Amino acid sequence: MDRQKNQTEFYSPFAHIPGKYEWCRIHSHSHGTLDTFIVIQSTTDQPVTVYVNSANGEAFMADRYPESCCIRVPQEDLRIHSSNGGRVISGLLSSDRGDIREAFMLFHASQHVLPVESVYGGHNFRVWGSRWTCSGIDLELEAWVEGRIRSENETMVLEGEKAVITCGSYGIIKKLA
């Protein structure tokens, strides 16, 4: 496999409110491990805003997804934590730039439910409006989230909104021809 054209990545912990917000630790052969908070403006095939807390994260975004907005915050201002065997995930963000200034989310999945395999992407599934496609498999748990999100103009409270915890996600990233 040509590393310049194809990449294999693993994502864990990974929790999200589908189509809105994602907390994801990306394990990349090319850029190492990096934590992200992703804000989806419309769909995942369009550019997004990605908050990162490391030089690895900033380089990952510049190299792979320059079409999207990358906002680097200090390491202590973006944290993702997983507990209870991956069935509880928390994310914390504080930023003085971007649409989101503060976010805290606590995701919970039931103890008694097994993950469901979910195949995603494909050869034409563009990631964040970039020149890369992604296909893979998620092991998903139905979850709910509590927390709050503060922008410059408003604060939104989350109270039991439907969410997804991904016990693990494997992705094959390929450059578009």
PDB file of N, CA and C in Angstrom, residues 68-151:
ATOM      1  N   SER A  68     -10.827  22.687   5.312  1.00  0.00           N
ATOM      2  CA  SER A  68     -11.579  22.908   6.546  1.00  0.00           C
ATOM      3  C   SER A  68     -10.864  23.917   7.434  1.00  0.00           C
ATOM      4  N   CYS A  69     -11.610  24.473   8.361  1.00  0.00           N
ATOM      5  CA  CYS A  69     -11.061  25.435   9.314  1.00  0.00           C
ATOM      6  C   CYS A  69     -10.470  24.666  10.502  1.00  0.00           C
ATOM      7  N   CYS A  70      -9.217  24.943  10.817  1.00  0.00           N
ATOM      8  CA  CYS A  70      -8.545  24.311  11.956  1.00  0.00           C
ATOM      9  C   CYS A  70      -8.264  25.384  13.006  1.00  0.00           C
ATOM     10  N   ILE A  71      -8.680  25.103  14.230  1.00  0.00           N
ATOM     11  CA  ILE A  71      -8.427  26.021  15.339  1.00  0.00           C
ATOM     12  C   ILE A  71      -7.647  25.259  16.402  1.00  0.00           C
ATOM     13  N   ARG A  72      -6.438  25.737  16.672  1.00  0.00           N
ATOM     14  CA  ARG A  72      -5.618  25.090  17.707  1.00  0.00           C
ATOM     15  C   ARG A  72      -5.834  25.790  19.036  1.00  0.00           C
ATOM     16  N   VAL A  73      -6.062  24.986  20.056  1.00  0.00           N
ATOM     17  CA  VAL A  73      -6.214  25.477  21.426  1.00  0.00           C
ATOM     18  C   VAL A  73      -5.125  24.821  22.277  1.00  0.00           C
ATOM     19  N   PRO A  74      -4.831  25.370  23.457  1.00  0.00           N
ATOM     20  CA  PRO A  74      -3.870  24.705  24.342  1.00  0.00           C
ATOM     21  C   PRO A  74      -4.347  23.296  24.709  1.00  0.00           C
ATOM     22  N   GLN A  75      -3.397  22.421  25.000  1.00  0.00           N
ATOM     23  CA  GLN A  75      -3.724  21.023  25.269  1.00  0.00           C
ATOM     24  C   GLN A  75      -4.766  20.869  26.370  1.00  0.00           C
ATOM     25  N   GLU A  76      -4.671  21.675  27.413  1.00  0.00           N
ATOM     26  CA  GLU A  76      -5.627  21.555  28.528  1.00  0.00           C
ATOM     27  C   GLU A  76      -7.026  22.062  28.166  1.00  0.00           C
ATOM     28  N   ASP A  77      -7.163  22.744  27.026  1.00  0.00           N
ATOM     29  CA  ASP A  77      -8.459  23.296  26.629  1.00  0.00           C
ATOM     30  C   ASP A  77      -9.251  22.399  25.681  1.00  0.00           C
ATOM     31  N   LEU A  78      -8.707  21.239  25.359  1.00  0.00           N
ATOM     32  CA  LEU A  78      -9.443  20.244  24.575  1.00  0.00           C
ATOM     33  C   LEU A  78      -9.071  18.878  25.145  1.00  0.00           C
ATOM     34  N   ARG A  79     -10.046  18.260  25.810  1.00  0.00           N
ATOM     35  CA  ARG A  79      -9.791  16.964  26.438  1.00  0.00           C
ATOM     36  C   ARG A  79     -10.921  15.998  26.131  1.00  0.00           C
ATOM     37  N   ILE A  80     -10.537  14.760  25.895  1.00  0.00           N
ATOM     38  CA  ILE A  80     -11.495  13.668  25.690  1.00  0.00           C
ATOM     39  C   ILE A  80     -11.131  12.573  26.679  1.00  0.00           C
ATOM     40  N   HIS A  81     -12.133  12.066  27.367  1.00  0.00           N
ATOM     41  CA  HIS A  81     -11.898  11.009  28.360  1.00  0.00           C
ATOM     42  C   HIS A  81     -12.925   9.902  28.162  1.00  0.00           C
ATOM     43  N   SER A  82     -12.445   8.675  28.270  1.00  0.00           N
ATOM     44  CA  SER A  82     -13.314   7.507  28.143  1.00  0.00           C
ATOM     45  C   SER A  82     -13.228   6.701  29.431  1.00  0.00           C
ATOM     46  N   SER A  83     -14.369   6.177  29.876  1.00  0.00           N
ATOM     47  CA  SER A  83     -14.389   5.335  31.071  1.00  0.00           C
ATOM     48  C   SER A  83     -15.473   4.277  30.928  1.00  0.00           C
ATOM     49  N   ASN A  84     -15.566   3.438  31.921  1.00  0.00           N
ATOM     50  CA  ASN A  84     -16.589   2.393  31.966  1.00  0.00           C
ATOM     51  C   ASN A  84     -16.561   1.529  30.705  1.00  0.00           C
ATOM     52  N   GLY A  85     -15.360   1.097  30.340  1.00  0.00           N
ATOM     53  CA  GLY A  85     -15.216   0.236  29.170  1.00  0.00           C
ATOM     54  C   GLY A  85     -15.594   0.902  27.864  1.00  0.00           C
ATOM     55  N   GLY A  86     -15.470   2.225  27.783  1.00  0.00           N
ATOM     56  CA  GLY A  86     -15.804   2.962  26.566  1.00  0.00           C
ATOM     57  C   GLY A  86     -17.272   3.322  26.447  1.00  0.00           C
ATOM     58  N   ARG A  87     -18.058   3.052  27.485  1.00  0.00           N
ATOM     59  CA  ARG A  87     -19.492   3.354  27.441  1.00  0.00           C
ATOM     60  C   ARG A  87     -19.833   4.726  27.994  1.00  0.00           C
ATOM     61  N   VAL A  88     -18.835   5.417  28.521  1.00  0.00           N
ATOM     62  CA  VAL A  88     -18.992   6.799  28.964  1.00  0.00           C
ATOM     63  C   VAL A  88     -17.832   7.588  28.365  1.00  0.00           C
ATOM     64  N   ILE A  89     -18.157   8.646  27.661  1.00  0.00           N
ATOM     65  CA  ILE A  89     -17.135   9.502  27.055  1.00  0.00           C
ATOM     66  C   ILE A  89     -17.486  10.947  27.372  1.00  0.00           C
ATOM     67  N   SER A  90     -16.474  11.687  27.801  1.00  0.00           N
ATOM     68  CA  SER A  90     -16.680  13.116  28.037  1.00  0.00           C
ATOM     69  C   SER A  90     -15.733  13.915  27.160  1.00  0.00           C
ATOM     70  N   GLY A  91     -16.189  15.083  26.761  1.00  0.00           N
ATOM     71  CA  GLY A  91     -15.379  16.000  25.976  1.00  0.00           C
ATOM     72  C   GLY A  91     -15.497  17.398  26.536  1.00  0.00           C
ATOM     73  N   LEU A  92     -14.383  18.110  26.564  1.00  0.00           N
ATOM     74  CA  LEU A  92     -14.347  19.463  27.105  1.00  0.00           C
ATOM     75  C   LEU A  92     -13.530  20.339  26.159  1.00  0.00           C
ATOM     76  N   LEU A  93     -14.099  21.473  25.779  1.00  0.00           N
ATOM     77  CA  LEU A  93     -13.430  22.428  24.901  1.00  0.00           C
ATOM     78  C   LEU A  93     -13.585  23.826  25.461  1.00  0.00           C
ATOM     79  N   SER A  94     -12.503  24.596  25.380  1.00  0.00           N
ATOM     80  CA  SER A  94     -12.536  26.017  25.680  1.00  0.00           C
ATOM     81  C   SER A  94     -11.700  26.704  24.607  1.00  0.00           C
ATOM     82  N   SER A  95     -12.268  27.736  23.957  1.00  0.00           N
ATOM     83  CA  SER A  95     -11.562  28.414  22.874  1.00  0.00           C
ATOM     84  C   SER A  95     -11.921  29.892  22.854  1.00  0.00           C
ATOM     85  N   ASP A  96     -10.958  30.712  22.491  1.00  0.00           N
ATOM     86  CA  ASP A  96     -11.245  32.134  22.337  1.00  0.00           C
ATOM     87  C   ASP A  96     -11.469  32.495  20.868  1.00  0.00           C
ATOM     88  N   ARG A  97     -11.481  31.457  19.992  1.00  0.00           N
ATOM     89  CA  ARG A  97     -11.727  31.670  18.565  1.00  0.00           C
ATOM     90  C   ARG A  97     -12.748  30.670  18.061  1.00  0.00           C
ATOM     91  N   GLY A  98     -13.317  30.957  16.904  1.00  0.00           N
ATOM     92  CA  GLY A  98     -14.252  30.034  16.277  1.00  0.00           C
ATOM     93  C   GLY A  98     -15.685  30.216  16.749  1.00  0.00           C
ATOM     94  N   ASP A  99     -16.577  29.464  16.111  1.00  0.00           N
ATOM     95  CA  ASP A  99     -18.002  29.557  16.440  1.00  0.00           C
ATOM     96  C   ASP A  99     -18.309  29.052  17.839  1.00  0.00           C
ATOM     97  N   ILE A 100     -17.626  27.997  18.267  1.00  0.00           N
ATOM     98  CA  ILE A 100     -17.867  27.417  19.582  1.00  0.00           C
ATOM     99  C   ILE A 100     -16.787  27.906  20.532  1.00  0.00           C
ATOM    100  N   ARG A 101     -17.200  28.502  21.646  1.00  0.00           N
ATOM    101  CA  ARG A 101     -16.254  29.030  22.624  1.00  0.00           C
ATOM    102  C   ARG A 101     -16.072  28.080  23.803  1.00  0.00           C
ATOM    103  N   GLU A 102     -17.112  27.349  24.144  1.00  0.00           N
ATOM    104  CA  GLU A 102     -17.029  26.338  25.196  1.00  0.00           C
ATOM    105  C   GLU A 102     -17.974  25.205  24.859  1.00  0.00           C
ATOM    106  N   ALA A 103     -17.536  24.005  25.157  1.00  0.00           N
ATOM    107  CA  ALA A 103     -18.419  22.845  25.006  1.00  0.00           C
ATOM    108  C   ALA A 103     -18.050  21.832  26.081  1.00  0.00           C
ATOM    109  N   PHE A 104     -19.060  21.252  26.659  1.00  0.00           N
ATOM    110  CA  PHE A 104     -18.882  20.112  27.557  1.00  0.00           C
ATOM    111  C   PHE A 104     -19.986  19.125  27.224  1.00  0.00           C
ATOM    112  N   MET A 105     -19.601  17.893  26.956  1.00  0.00           N
ATOM    113  CA  MET A 105     -20.588  16.851  26.666  1.00  0.00           C
ATOM    114  C   MET A 105     -20.197  15.582  27.398  1.00  0.00           C
ATOM    115  N   LEU A 106     -21.204  14.937  27.966  1.00  0.00           N
ATOM    116  CA  LEU A 106     -21.034  13.666  28.656  1.00  0.00           C
ATOM    117  C   LEU A 106     -21.961  12.656  27.988  1.00  0.00           C
ATOM    118  N   PHE A 107     -21.362  11.695  27.301  1.00  0.00           N
ATOM    119  CA  PHE A 107     -22.094  10.673  26.551  1.00  0.00           C
ATOM    120  C   PHE A 107     -22.191   9.412  27.392  1.00  0.00           C
ATOM    121  N   HIS A 108     -23.370   8.772  27.393  1.00  0.00           N
ATOM    122  CA  HIS A 108     -23.599   7.518  28.115  1.00  0.00           C
ATOM    123  C   HIS A 108     -24.241   6.508  27.175  1.00  0.00           C
ATOM    124  N   ALA A 109     -23.791   5.258  27.271  1.00  0.00           N
ATOM    125  CA  ALA A 109     -24.448   4.149  26.561  1.00  0.00           C
ATOM    126  C   ALA A 109     -24.848   3.121  27.605  1.00  0.00           C
ATOM    127  N   SER A 110     -25.897   2.401  27.314  1.00  0.00           N
ATOM    128  CA  SER A 110     -26.381   1.371  28.225  1.00  0.00           C
ATOM    129  C   SER A 110     -25.329   0.283  28.410  1.00  0.00           C
ATOM    130  N   GLN A 111     -25.266  -0.275  29.614  1.00  0.00           N
ATOM    131  CA  GLN A 111     -24.335  -1.364  29.915  1.00  0.00           C
ATOM    132  C   GLN A 111     -24.732  -2.666  29.244  1.00  0.00           C
ATOM    133  N   HIS A 112     -26.001  -2.824  28.934  1.00  0.00           N
ATOM    134  CA  HIS A 112     -26.524  -4.127  28.528  1.00  0.00           C
ATOM    135  C   HIS A 112     -26.772  -4.269  27.033  1.00  0.00           C
ATOM    136  N   VAL A 113     -26.231  -3.355  26.251  1.00  0.00           N
ATOM    137  CA  VAL A 113     -26.430  -3.389  24.807  1.00  0.00           C
ATOM    138  C   VAL A 113     -25.086  -3.669  24.138  1.00  0.00           C
ATOM    139  N   LEU A 114     -25.096  -4.543  23.145  1.00  0.00           N
ATOM    140  CA  LEU A 114     -23.881  -4.838  22.395  1.00  0.00           C
ATOM    141  C   LEU A 114     -23.725  -3.846  21.242  1.00  0.00           C
ATOM    142  N   PRO A 115     -22.481  -3.546  20.862  1.00  0.00           N
ATOM    143  CA  PRO A 115     -22.276  -2.643  19.726  1.00  0.00           C
ATOM    144  C   PRO A 115     -22.794  -3.257  18.433  1.00  0.00           C
ATOM    145  N   VAL A 116     -23.220  -2.387  17.535  1.00  0.00           N
ATOM    146  CA  VAL A 116     -23.714  -2.791  16.225  1.00  0.00           C
ATOM    147  C   VAL A 116     -22.679  -2.364  15.183  1.00  0.00           C
ATOM    148  N   GLU A 117     -22.335  -3.277  14.284  1.00  0.00           N
ATOM    149  CA  GLU A 117     -21.398  -2.968  13.216  1.00  0.00           C
ATOM    150  C   GLU A 117     -22.093  -2.084  12.185  1.00  0.00           C
ATOM    151  N   SER A 118     -21.436  -0.987  11.833  1.00  0.00           N
ATOM    152  CA  SER A 118     -21.984  -0.059  10.851  1.00  0.00           C
ATOM    153  C   SER A 118     -20.905   0.247   9.813  1.00  0.00           C
ATOM    154  N   VAL A 119     -21.159  -0.167   8.576  1.00  0.00           N
ATOM    155  CA  VAL A 119     -20.226   0.109   7.480  1.00  0.00           C
ATOM    156  C   VAL A 119     -20.517   1.523   6.974  1.00  0.00           C
ATOM    157  N   TYR A 120     -19.472   2.289   6.690  1.00  0.00           N
ATOM    158  CA  TYR A 120     -19.684   3.656   6.215  1.00  0.00           C
ATOM    159  C   TYR A 120     -18.746   3.983   5.062  1.00  0.00           C
ATOM    160  N   GLY A 121     -19.076   5.064   4.376  1.00  0.00           N
ATOM    161  CA  GLY A 121     -18.208   5.620   3.353  1.00  0.00           C
ATOM    162  C   GLY A 121     -18.172   4.827   2.062  1.00  0.00           C
ATOM    163  N   GLY A 122     -17.093   5.002   1.338  1.00  0.00           N
ATOM    164  CA  GLY A 122     -16.898   4.337   0.055  1.00  0.00           C
ATOM    165  C   GLY A 122     -15.947   5.122  -0.816  1.00  0.00           C
ATOM    166  N   HIS A 123     -15.790   4.680  -2.051  1.00  0.00           N
ATOM    167  CA  HIS A 123     -14.833   5.303  -2.966  1.00  0.00           C
ATOM    168  C   HIS A 123     -15.179   6.746  -3.299  1.00  0.00           C
ATOM    169  N   ASN A 124     -16.447   7.118  -3.202  1.00  0.00           N
ATOM    170  CA  ASN A 124     -16.857   8.485  -3.516  1.00  0.00           C
ATOM    171  C   ASN A 124     -17.247   9.294  -2.295  1.00  0.00           C
ATOM    172  N   PHE A 125     -16.984   8.764  -1.089  1.00  0.00           N
ATOM    173  CA  PHE A 125     -17.334   9.446   0.152  1.00  0.00           C
ATOM    174  C   PHE A 125     -16.219  10.422   0.520  1.00  0.00           C
ATOM    175  N   ARG A 126     -16.379  11.670   0.086  1.00  0.00           N
ATOM    176  CA  ARG A 126     -15.358  12.698   0.339  1.00  0.00           C
ATOM    177  C   ARG A 126     -15.404  13.117   1.802  1.00  0.00           C
ATOM    178  N   VAL A 127     -14.237  13.267   2.382  1.00  0.00           N
ATOM    179  CA  VAL A 127     -14.127  13.685   3.771  1.00  0.00           C
ATOM    180  C   VAL A 127     -13.914  15.191   3.816  1.00  0.00           C
ATOM    181  N   TRP A 128     -14.858  15.900   4.429  1.00  0.00           N
ATOM    182  CA  TRP A 128     -14.736  17.325   4.729  1.00  0.00           C
ATOM    183  C   TRP A 128     -14.378  18.179   3.514  1.00  0.00           C
ATOM    184  N   GLY A 129     -14.928  17.844   2.352  1.00  0.00           N
ATOM    185  CA  GLY A 129     -14.698  18.629   1.148  1.00  0.00           C
ATOM    186  C   GLY A 129     -13.287  18.524   0.606  1.00  0.00           C
ATOM    187  N   SER A 130     -12.571  17.495   1.005  1.00  0.00           N
ATOM    188  CA  SER A 130     -11.156  17.356   0.661  1.00  0.00           C
ATOM    189  C   SER A 130     -10.949  16.464  -0.561  1.00  0.00           C
ATOM    190  N   ARG A 131      -9.700  16.177  -0.822  1.00  0.00           N
ATOM    191  CA  ARG A 131      -9.320  15.273  -1.900  1.00  0.00           C
ATOM    192  C   ARG A 131      -9.181  13.838  -1.398  1.00  0.00           C
ATOM    193  N   TRP A 132      -9.691  13.543  -0.203  1.00  0.00           N
ATOM    194  CA  TRP A 132      -9.602  12.220   0.411  1.00  0.00           C
ATOM    195  C   TRP A 132     -10.991  11.596   0.539  1.00  0.00           C
ATOM    196  N   THR A 133     -11.034  10.276   0.371  1.00  0.00           N
ATOM    197  CA  THR A 133     -12.252   9.512   0.633  1.00  0.00           C
ATOM    198  C   THR A 133     -11.988   8.612   1.833  1.00  0.00           C
ATOM    199  N   CYS A 134     -13.061   8.097   2.412  1.00  0.00           N
ATOM    200  CA  CYS A 134     -12.917   7.219   3.568  1.00  0.00           C
ATOM    201  C   CYS A 134     -13.978   6.134   3.505  1.00  0.00           C
ATOM    202  N   SER A 135     -13.575   4.929   3.858  1.00  0.00           N
ATOM    203  CA  SER A 135     -14.519   3.832   4.035  1.00  0.00           C
ATOM    204  C   SER A 135     -14.045   3.031   5.229  1.00  0.00           C
ATOM    205  N   GLY A 136     -14.990   2.448   5.947  1.00  0.00           N
ATOM    206  CA  GLY A 136     -14.593   1.698   7.128  1.00  0.00           C
ATOM    207  C   GLY A 136     -15.755   1.080   7.849  1.00  0.00           C
ATOM    208  N   ILE A 137     -15.468   0.700   9.087  1.00  0.00           N
ATOM    209  CA  ILE A 137     -16.459   0.052   9.940  1.00  0.00           C
ATOM    210  C   ILE A 137     -16.427   0.717  11.310  1.00  0.00           C
ATOM    211  N   ASP A 138     -17.611   1.064  11.819  1.00  0.00           N
ATOM    212  CA  ASP A 138     -17.782   1.547  13.187  1.00  0.00           C
ATOM    213  C   ASP A 138     -18.452   0.454  14.005  1.00  0.00           C
ATOM    214  N   LEU A 139     -18.094   0.373  15.276  1.00  0.00           N
ATOM    215  CA  LEU A 139     -18.847  -0.439  16.230  1.00  0.00           C
ATOM    216  C   LEU A 139     -19.602   0.545  17.104  1.00  0.00           C
ATOM    217  N   GLU A 140     -20.907   0.698  16.838  1.00  0.00           N
ATOM    218  CA  GLU A 140     -21.702   1.776  17.428  1.00  0.00           C
ATOM    219  C   GLU A 140     -22.592   1.306  18.569  1.00  0.00           C
ATOM    220  N   LEU A 141     -22.698   2.178  19.564  1.00  0.00           N
ATOM    221  CA  LEU A 141     -23.645   2.008  20.662  1.00  0.00           C
ATOM    222  C   LEU A 141     -24.602   3.190  20.657  1.00  0.00           C
ATOM    223  N   GLU A 142     -25.896   2.909  20.761  1.00  0.00           N
ATOM    224  CA  GLU A 142     -26.845   4.006  20.951  1.00  0.00           C
ATOM    225  C   GLU A 142     -26.531   4.649  22.286  1.00  0.00           C
ATOM    226  N   ALA A 143     -26.569   5.972  22.315  1.00  0.00           N
ATOM    227  CA  ALA A 143     -26.200   6.698  23.525  1.00  0.00           C
ATOM    228  C   ALA A 143     -27.078   7.928  23.677  1.00  0.00           C
ATOM    229  N   TRP A 144     -26.880   8.619  24.754  1.00  0.00           N
ATOM    230  CA  TRP A 144     -27.507   9.911  24.977  1.00  0.00           C
ATOM    231  C   TRP A 144     -26.441  10.832  25.556  1.00  0.00           C
ATOM    232  N   VAL A 145     -26.659  12.133  25.411  1.00  0.00           N
ATOM    233  CA  VAL A 145     -25.650  13.106  25.822  1.00  0.00           C
ATOM    234  C   VAL A 145     -26.294  14.213  26.646  1.00  0.00           C
ATOM    235  N   GLU A 146     -25.556  14.659  27.632  1.00  0.00           N
ATOM    236  CA  GLU A 146     -25.920  15.815  28.458  1.00  0.00           C
ATOM    237  C   GLU A 146     -24.778  16.815  28.335  1.00  0.00           C
ATOM    238  N   GLY A 147     -25.069  18.086  28.471  1.00  0.00           N
ATOM    239  CA  GLY A 147     -23.992  19.066  28.442  1.00  0.00           C
ATOM    240  C   GLY A 147     -24.461  20.424  27.985  1.00  0.00           C
ATOM    241  N   ARG A 148     -23.488  21.199  27.503  1.00  0.00           N
ATOM    242  CA  ARG A 148     -23.821  22.532  27.008  1.00  0.00           C
ATOM    243  C   ARG A 148     -22.784  22.964  25.988  1.00  0.00           C
ATOM    244  N   ILE A 149     -23.233  23.844  25.112  1.00  0.00           N
ATOM    245  CA  ILE A 149     -22.386  24.398  24.070  1.00  0.00           C
ATOM    246  C   ILE A 149     -22.618  25.908  24.075  1.00  0.00           C
ATOM    247  N   ARG A 150     -21.529  26.663  24.190  1.00  0.00           N
ATOM    248  CA  ARG A 150     -21.643  28.116  24.200  1.00  0.00           C
ATOM    249  C   ARG A 150     -20.926  28.689  22.987  1.00  0.00           C
ATOM    250  N   SER A 151     -21.667  29.495  22.222  1.00  0.00           N
ATOM    251  CA  SER A 151     -21.076  30.248  21.119  1.00  0.00           C
ATOM    252  C   SER A 151     -20.912  31.686  21.594  1.00  0.00           C
TER     253      SER A 151
END
